[in-house]
Amino acid sequence: MQDNKKTTPILKVKNVSKYFGGIHALDNISFELSTNKITALIGPNGSGKTTLFNVITGLYKATKGSIHFKKRDITKERIDKIAKMGIGRTFQNIKLFANSTVLENVMVGAYQLLDNETFIDVVFNTAEYRQLEKEILHKTEEILRFLDLYKKKETLVKSLSYGDRKRVEFARAIVGDSKLILLDEPVAGMVEEEKLFLLDKIKELSKKNVTILLIEHQIRFVSELASSIIVLDEGKKIAEGKPVEIQENPLVIEAYLGKGAR
Ligand code: ADP
Ligand code: MG
């Protein structure tokens, strides 16, 4: 919280631990995310980054500690409820329906956020639902244009390039207007041009009242993008601060060099 203008944090993670048997994947992690900022989460392989996303989104339950989203305690909340509250995510290993089209895959992101009442409308195909369906289609097409995927909307995901599939996942994470988006290595494996395109889109998104927490392996990529960086090593938070501070932090350098920086 070095900024002069203090905003209410959208997410508060307090003393969170996650154990898998004897493995302390997360060990007493605390941090807050400033609303509408881009924060990067970095650390060597196996340091707990993906586990932290899994705990925040409700895929795993924390062994200890608490998580608050928009001041609500979500520590024990169900995964679908957390998504509906407005936390979207992408996965390190892409999870898409390979035999469905780009459009269908992205629309799923909007449908899964519907509440139970709307679901009844779906079953009875009411006028309200038909209106909603139009809105979802409209919103999906808008996102596809934003990510330069519109021309491929009828293409099956299985015939897309790796970079395009990463973008489809990103589209699905943002189509529901979530206020917090968690991106697990969104540009990993992409060619340079695709990386720069997506980094630009992430920046644009953060200007539209969206808070972003982004996992990335390489410090150099996030330094330009993020306003602050959190560093994990072996399940512990070893540093947090502005990119310039993090780059010079001896603990961070040691963690990376010690494990073979790329
Ligand atoms: P990162 O994303 O930083 O590479 P992970 O969060 O994937 O790291 O993993 C952190 C540690 O937790 C690793 O030792 C990993 O093997 C372990 N881990 C993650 N998920 C599970 C699981 N479902 N069961 C057992 N161990 C796990
Ligand atoms: Mg990971």
CSV table of C-alpha atoms and ligand atoms in Angstrom, one decimal:
chain,number,residue,atom,x,y,z
A,1,MET,CA,0.0,0.0,0.0
A,2,GLN,CA,2.6,2.5,-1.0
A,3,ASP,CA,0.2,4.4,-3.2
A,4,ASN,CA,-1.0,7.8,-2.1
A,5,LYS,CA,-4.6,7.1,-3.1
A,6,LYS,CA,-5.6,4.2,-0.9
A,7,THR,CA,-8.4,2.0,-2.3
A,8,THR,CA,-10.3,-0.7,-0.5
A,9,PRO,CA,-8.7,-4.0,-1.3
A,10,ILE,CA,-11.0,-6.3,-3.4
A,11,LEU,CA,-9.3,-9.4,-2.1
A,12,LYS,CA,-7.8,-10.1,1.3
A,13,VAL,CA,-5.9,-13.3,1.9
A,14,LYS,CA,-5.0,-13.8,5.5
A,15,ASN,CA,-2.6,-16.4,7.0
A,16,VAL,CA,-3.6,-19.0,4.4
A,17,SER,CA,-2.0,-22.4,4.4
A,18,LYS,CA,-2.7,-25.4,2.2
A,19,TYR,CA,-1.2,-28.8,3.0
A,20,PHE,CA,-1.3,-31.9,0.9
A,21,GLY,CA,-0.3,-34.5,3.4
A,22,GLY,CA,3.2,-33.5,4.4
A,23,ILE,CA,3.6,-30.9,1.6
A,24,HIS,CA,3.1,-27.4,2.7
A,25,ALA,CA,2.1,-26.0,-0.8
A,26,LEU,CA,1.1,-22.7,0.9
A,27,ASP,CA,2.5,-21.7,4.2
A,28,ASN,CA,0.9,-18.8,6.1
A,29,ILE,CA,0.3,-16.5,3.0
A,30,SER,CA,-1.2,-13.0,3.6
A,31,PHE,CA,-1.7,-10.2,1.1
A,32,GLU,CA,-4.3,-7.8,-0.2
A,33,LEU,CA,-5.2,-6.9,-3.8
A,34,SER,CA,-5.7,-3.3,-4.6
A,35,THR,CA,-8.9,-2.8,-6.7
A,36,ASN,CA,-8.4,-2.2,-10.4
A,37,LYS,CA,-4.7,-2.9,-10.3
A,38,ILE,CA,-2.6,-5.5,-11.9
A,39,THR,CA,-0.7,-7.6,-9.4
A,40,ALA,CA,1.8,-10.3,-10.5
A,41,LEU,CA,2.4,-13.5,-8.6
A,42,ILE,CA,5.8,-15.0,-9.4
A,43,GLY,CA,8.0,-17.7,-8.0
A,44,PRO,CA,9.9,-20.8,-9.1
A,45,ASN,CA,8.1,-24.0,-10.2
A,46,GLY,CA,6.3,-25.7,-7.4
A,47,SER,CA,6.3,-22.6,-5.2
A,48,GLY,CA,2.5,-22.7,-4.7
A,49,LYS,CA,1.2,-20.2,-7.3
A,50,THR,CA,-1.4,-22.4,-8.9
A,51,THR,CA,-2.4,-23.8,-5.5
A,52,LEU,CA,-3.1,-20.2,-4.4
A,53,PHE,CA,-5.4,-19.7,-7.3
A,54,ASN,CA,-7.1,-23.1,-6.6
A,55,VAL,CA,-7.7,-22.0,-3.0
A,56,ILE,CA,-9.0,-18.5,-3.9
A,57,THR,CA,-11.4,-19.9,-6.4
A,58,GLY,CA,-12.7,-22.7,-4.1
A,59,LEU,CA,-11.3,-25.6,-6.1
A,60,TYR,CA,-9.4,-26.5,-2.9
A,61,LYS,CA,-10.2,-25.5,0.6
A,62,ALA,CA,-7.5,-23.7,2.7
A,63,THR,CA,-6.1,-25.8,5.5
A,64,LYS,CA,-5.8,-22.6,7.6
A,65,GLY,CA,-6.5,-18.9,7.2
A,66,SER,CA,-9.2,-16.8,5.6
A,67,ILE,CA,-10.1,-15.3,2.2
A,68,HIS,CA,-12.4,-12.3,1.8
A,69,PHE,CA,-13.6,-11.1,-1.6
A,70,LYS,CA,-15.4,-7.7,-1.6
A,71,LYS,CA,-15.5,-7.9,2.2
A,72,ARG,CA,-17.4,-11.3,2.1
A,73,ASP,CA,-15.8,-14.3,3.7
A,74,ILE,CA,-15.4,-16.9,0.8
A,75,THR,CA,-13.0,-19.2,2.7
A,76,LYS,CA,-15.5,-22.1,2.7
A,77,GLU,CA,-17.7,-21.0,-0.2
A,78,ARG,CA,-18.4,-23.4,-3.1
A,79,ILE,CA,-16.5,-23.0,-6.3
A,80,ASP,CA,-19.6,-22.1,-8.4
A,81,LYS,CA,-20.7,-19.5,-5.9
A,82,ILE,CA,-17.3,-17.9,-5.9
A,83,ALA,CA,-17.4,-17.7,-9.7
A,84,LYS,CA,-20.8,-16.1,-9.6
A,85,MET,CA,-19.6,-13.5,-7.0
A,86,GLY,CA,-17.2,-12.3,-9.7
A,87,ILE,CA,-13.9,-14.2,-9.7
A,88,GLY,CA,-12.9,-15.5,-13.1
A,89,ARG,CA,-9.8,-17.5,-13.9
A,90,THR,CA,-7.8,-19.3,-16.6
A,91,PHE,CA,-5.9,-22.5,-16.1
A,92,GLN,CA,-2.2,-23.2,-16.5
A,93,ASN,CA,-3.1,-26.3,-18.6
A,94,ILE,CA,-5.8,-25.1,-20.9
A,95,LYS,CA,-9.3,-26.5,-20.1
A,96,LEU,CA,-11.6,-26.1,-23.1
A,97,PHE,CA,-14.2,-28.3,-24.9
A,98,ALA,CA,-12.0,-29.4,-27.9
A,99,ASN,CA,-15.0,-30.5,-30.0
A,100,SER,CA,-17.0,-27.3,-29.5
A,101,THR,CA,-16.6,-24.0,-31.4
A,102,VAL,CA,-14.8,-20.9,-30.1
A,103,LEU,CA,-18.1,-19.2,-29.7
A,104,GLU,CA,-19.6,-22.1,-27.6
A,105,ASN,CA,-16.6,-22.3,-25.4
A,106,VAL,CA,-16.6,-18.6,-24.6
A,107,MET,CA,-20.4,-18.5,-24.1
A,108,VAL,CA,-20.1,-21.2,-21.4
A,109,GLY,CA,-18.2,-18.6,-19.3
A,110,ALA,CA,-21.3,-16.4,-19.3
A,111,TYR,CA,-23.9,-19.2,-18.8
A,112,GLN,CA,-22.2,-20.7,-15.8
A,113,LEU,CA,-22.7,-17.4,-14.0
A,114,LEU,CA,-26.5,-17.6,-14.2
A,115,ASP,CA,-28.5,-17.9,-11.0
A,116,ASN,CA,-31.1,-20.5,-10.2
A,117,GLU,CA,-34.0,-18.3,-11.1
A,118,THR,CA,-32.6,-17.8,-14.5
A,119,PHE,CA,-32.0,-21.5,-14.8
A,120,ILE,CA,-35.8,-22.0,-14.5
A,121,ASP,CA,-36.3,-19.5,-17.2
A,122,VAL,CA,-33.9,-21.5,-19.3
A,123,VAL,CA,-35.9,-24.7,-18.8
A,124,PHE,CA,-39.2,-23.1,-19.7
A,125,ASN,CA,-37.6,-21.0,-22.4
A,126,THR,CA,-39.3,-17.8,-21.3
A,127,ALA,CA,-39.2,-14.5,-23.1
A,128,GLU,CA,-36.9,-13.2,-20.4
A,129,TYR,CA,-34.5,-16.1,-21.1
A,130,ARG,CA,-34.6,-15.5,-24.8
A,131,GLN,CA,-33.7,-11.8,-24.2
A,132,LEU,CA,-30.9,-12.9,-21.9
A,133,GLU,CA,-29.6,-15.4,-24.5
A,134,LYS,CA,-29.4,-12.5,-27.0
A,135,GLU,CA,-27.5,-10.5,-24.5
A,136,ILE,CA,-25.0,-13.3,-23.8
A,137,LEU,CA,-24.4,-13.8,-27.5
A,138,HIS,CA,-23.9,-10.1,-28.0
A,139,LYS,CA,-21.5,-9.9,-25.1
A,140,THR,CA,-19.6,-13.0,-26.3
A,141,GLU,CA,-19.2,-11.6,-29.8
A,142,GLU,CA,-17.9,-8.3,-28.3
A,143,ILE,CA,-15.3,-10.2,-26.4
A,144,LEU,CA,-14.3,-12.2,-29.4
A,145,ARG,CA,-13.8,-9.0,-31.4
A,146,PHE,CA,-11.7,-7.6,-28.5
A,147,LEU,CA,-9.4,-10.6,-28.7
A,148,ASP,CA,-9.3,-10.8,-32.4
A,149,LEU,CA,-11.1,-14.2,-32.4
A,150,TYR,CA,-14.3,-13.1,-34.1
A,151,LYS,CA,-13.4,-14.6,-37.5
A,152,LYS,CA,-12.7,-17.9,-35.8
A,153,LYS,CA,-15.9,-18.0,-33.8
A,154,GLU,CA,-17.2,-21.1,-35.7
A,155,THR,CA,-13.9,-22.9,-35.6
A,156,LEU,CA,-13.6,-26.0,-33.4
A,157,VAL,CA,-11.2,-25.5,-30.6
A,158,LYS,CA,-9.2,-28.6,-31.4
A,159,SER,CA,-8.1,-27.1,-34.7
A,160,LEU,CA,-6.8,-23.9,-33.2
A,161,SER,CA,-3.2,-23.1,-32.6
A,162,TYR,CA,-1.9,-23.1,-29.0
A,163,GLY,CA,-1.8,-19.3,-28.8
A,164,ASP,CA,-5.4,-19.1,-30.1
A,165,ARG,CA,-6.6,-21.6,-27.5
A,166,LYS,CA,-4.9,-19.6,-24.7
A,167,ARG,CA,-6.8,-16.5,-26.0
A,168,VAL,CA,-10.1,-18.5,-26.0
A,169,GLU,CA,-9.6,-19.4,-22.4
A,170,PHE,CA,-8.9,-15.8,-21.6
A,171,ALA,CA,-12.1,-14.8,-23.4
A,172,ARG,CA,-14.1,-17.3,-21.4
A,173,ALA,CA,-12.6,-15.9,-18.1
A,174,ILE,CA,-13.6,-12.3,-18.9
A,175,VAL,CA,-17.0,-12.7,-20.7
A,176,GLY,CA,-19.0,-12.8,-17.4
A,177,ASP,CA,-17.7,-9.3,-16.4
A,178,SER,CA,-15.9,-10.7,-13.3
A,179,LYS,CA,-14.4,-8.0,-11.2
A,180,LEU,CA,-11.4,-10.1,-10.3
A,181,ILE,CA,-9.6,-12.2,-12.9
A,182,LEU,CA,-6.9,-14.7,-12.1
A,183,LEU,CA,-4.6,-15.6,-15.0
A,184,ASP,CA,-2.4,-18.6,-14.6
A,185,GLU,CA,0.6,-18.1,-16.9
A,186,PRO,CA,-1.6,-16.6,-19.7
A,187,VAL,CA,1.3,-16.0,-22.1
A,188,ALA,CA,3.4,-19.1,-21.4
A,189,GLY,CA,4.3,-20.9,-24.6
A,190,MET,CA,3.1,-18.1,-26.9
A,191,VAL,CA,5.2,-16.6,-29.6
A,192,GLU,CA,6.5,-13.1,-28.9
A,193,GLU,CA,3.9,-11.3,-31.1
A,194,GLU,CA,1.0,-13.2,-29.4
A,195,LYS,CA,2.5,-12.4,-26.0
A,196,LEU,CA,2.6,-8.7,-26.7
A,197,PHE,CA,-1.0,-8.7,-28.0
A,198,LEU,CA,-2.3,-10.4,-24.9
A,199,LEU,CA,-0.3,-8.2,-22.5
A,200,ASP,CA,-1.9,-5.2,-24.2
A,201,LYS,CA,-5.4,-6.7,-23.8
A,202,ILE,CA,-4.7,-7.4,-20.1
A,203,LYS,CA,-3.7,-3.7,-19.6
A,204,GLU,CA,-6.8,-2.6,-21.4
A,205,LEU,CA,-9.0,-4.8,-19.2
A,206,SER,CA,-7.5,-3.3,-16.1
A,207,LYS,CA,-8.6,0.1,-17.2
A,208,LYS,CA,-12.2,-1.1,-17.2
A,209,ASN,CA,-12.6,-1.6,-13.4
A,210,VAL,CA,-11.2,-5.1,-13.4
A,211,THR,CA,-8.6,-6.3,-10.9
A,212,ILE,CA,-6.0,-8.7,-12.2
A,213,LEU,CA,-3.8,-11.2,-10.5
A,214,LEU,CA,-1.4,-12.8,-12.9
A,215,ILE,CA,1.0,-15.7,-12.5
A,216,GLU,CA,4.1,-15.5,-14.6
A,217,HIS,CA,7.3,-17.3,-14.4
A,218,GLN,CA,9.6,-14.6,-15.8
A,219,ILE,CA,10.1,-11.4,-13.8
A,220,ARG,CA,10.9,-9.3,-16.9
A,221,PHE,CA,7.4,-9.7,-18.4
A,222,VAL,CA,5.5,-8.6,-15.3
A,223,SER,CA,7.8,-5.7,-14.4
A,224,GLU,CA,6.3,-3.5,-17.2
A,225,LEU,CA,2.8,-4.7,-16.6
A,226,ALA,CA,2.1,-5.0,-12.9
A,227,SER,CA,1.9,-2.3,-10.3
A,228,SER,CA,3.1,-4.7,-7.7
A,229,ILE,CA,4.6,-8.2,-7.4
A,230,ILE,CA,4.2,-10.9,-4.9
A,231,VAL,CA,6.9,-13.6,-4.7
A,232,LEU,CA,6.4,-17.1,-3.5
A,233,ASP,CA,9.1,-19.7,-2.8
A,234,GLU,CA,8.4,-23.1,-1.4
A,235,GLY,CA,4.9,-22.1,-0.3
A,236,LYS,CA,6.0,-18.9,1.5
A,237,LYS,CA,5.6,-15.3,0.6
A,238,ILE,CA,9.2,-14.1,0.4
A,239,ALA,CA,8.7,-10.6,-1.0
A,240,GLU,CA,6.0,-8.1,-2.1
A,241,GLY,CA,6.5,-4.7,-3.6
A,242,LYS,CA,6.9,-2.6,-6.7
A,243,PRO,CA,8.7,-4.2,-9.7
A,244,VAL,CA,11.9,-2.3,-9.2
A,245,GLU,CA,12.1,-3.3,-5.5
A,246,ILE,CA,11.4,-6.9,-6.4
A,247,GLN,CA,14.1,-7.1,-9.1
A,248,GLU,CA,16.7,-5.9,-6.6
A,249,ASN,CA,15.5,-8.0,-3.7
A,250,PRO,CA,18.3,-10.5,-2.7
A,251,LEU,CA,15.8,-13.1,-1.4
A,252,VAL,CA,14.1,-13.1,-4.8
A,253,ILE,CA,17.4,-13.3,-6.8
A,254,GLU,CA,18.4,-16.2,-4.5
A,255,ALA,CA,15.1,-18.0,-5.0
A,256,TYR,CA,15.4,-17.7,-8.8
A,257,LEU,CA,19.1,-18.3,-9.2
A,258,GLY,CA,19.1,-21.1,-6.6
A,259,LYS,CA,16.6,-23.0,-8.8
A,260,GLY,CA,17.9,-22.1,-12.2
A,261,ALA,CA,16.4,-19.0,-13.6
A,262,ARG,CA,15.3,-19.0,-17.2
B,1,ADP,P1,3.4,-23.6,-9.0
B,1,ADP,O1,2.1,-23.3,-9.6
B,1,ADP,O2,4.0,-22.5,-8.3
B,1,ADP,O3,4.4,-24.2,-9.9
B,1,ADP,P2,1.9,-25.6,-7.5
B,1,ADP,O4,0.9,-24.7,-6.7
B,1,ADP,O5,1.3,-26.2,-8.7
B,1,ADP,O6,3.1,-24.7,-7.9
B,1,ADP,O7,2.4,-26.7,-6.5
B,1,ADP,C1,3.0,-26.4,-5.3
B,1,ADP,C2,3.3,-27.7,-4.5
B,1,ADP,O8,2.1,-28.3,-4.2
B,1,ADP,C3,4.1,-28.7,-5.4
B,1,ADP,O9,4.9,-29.3,-4.5
B,1,ADP,C4,3.0,-29.6,-5.9
B,1,ADP,O10,3.5,-30.9,-6.1
B,1,ADP,C5,2.0,-29.6,-4.7
B,1,ADP,N1,0.6,-29.9,-5.1
B,1,ADP,C6,-0.2,-29.1,-5.9
B,1,ADP,N2,-1.4,-29.6,-6.1
B,1,ADP,C7,-1.4,-30.8,-5.4
B,1,ADP,C8,-2.3,-31.8,-5.2
B,1,ADP,N3,-3.6,-31.7,-5.7
B,1,ADP,N4,-2.0,-32.9,-4.5
B,1,ADP,C9,-0.7,-33.0,-4.0
B,1,ADP,N5,0.2,-32.1,-4.1
B,1,ADP,C10,-0.1,-31.0,-4.8
B,2,MG,MG,1.5,-23.5,-11.6
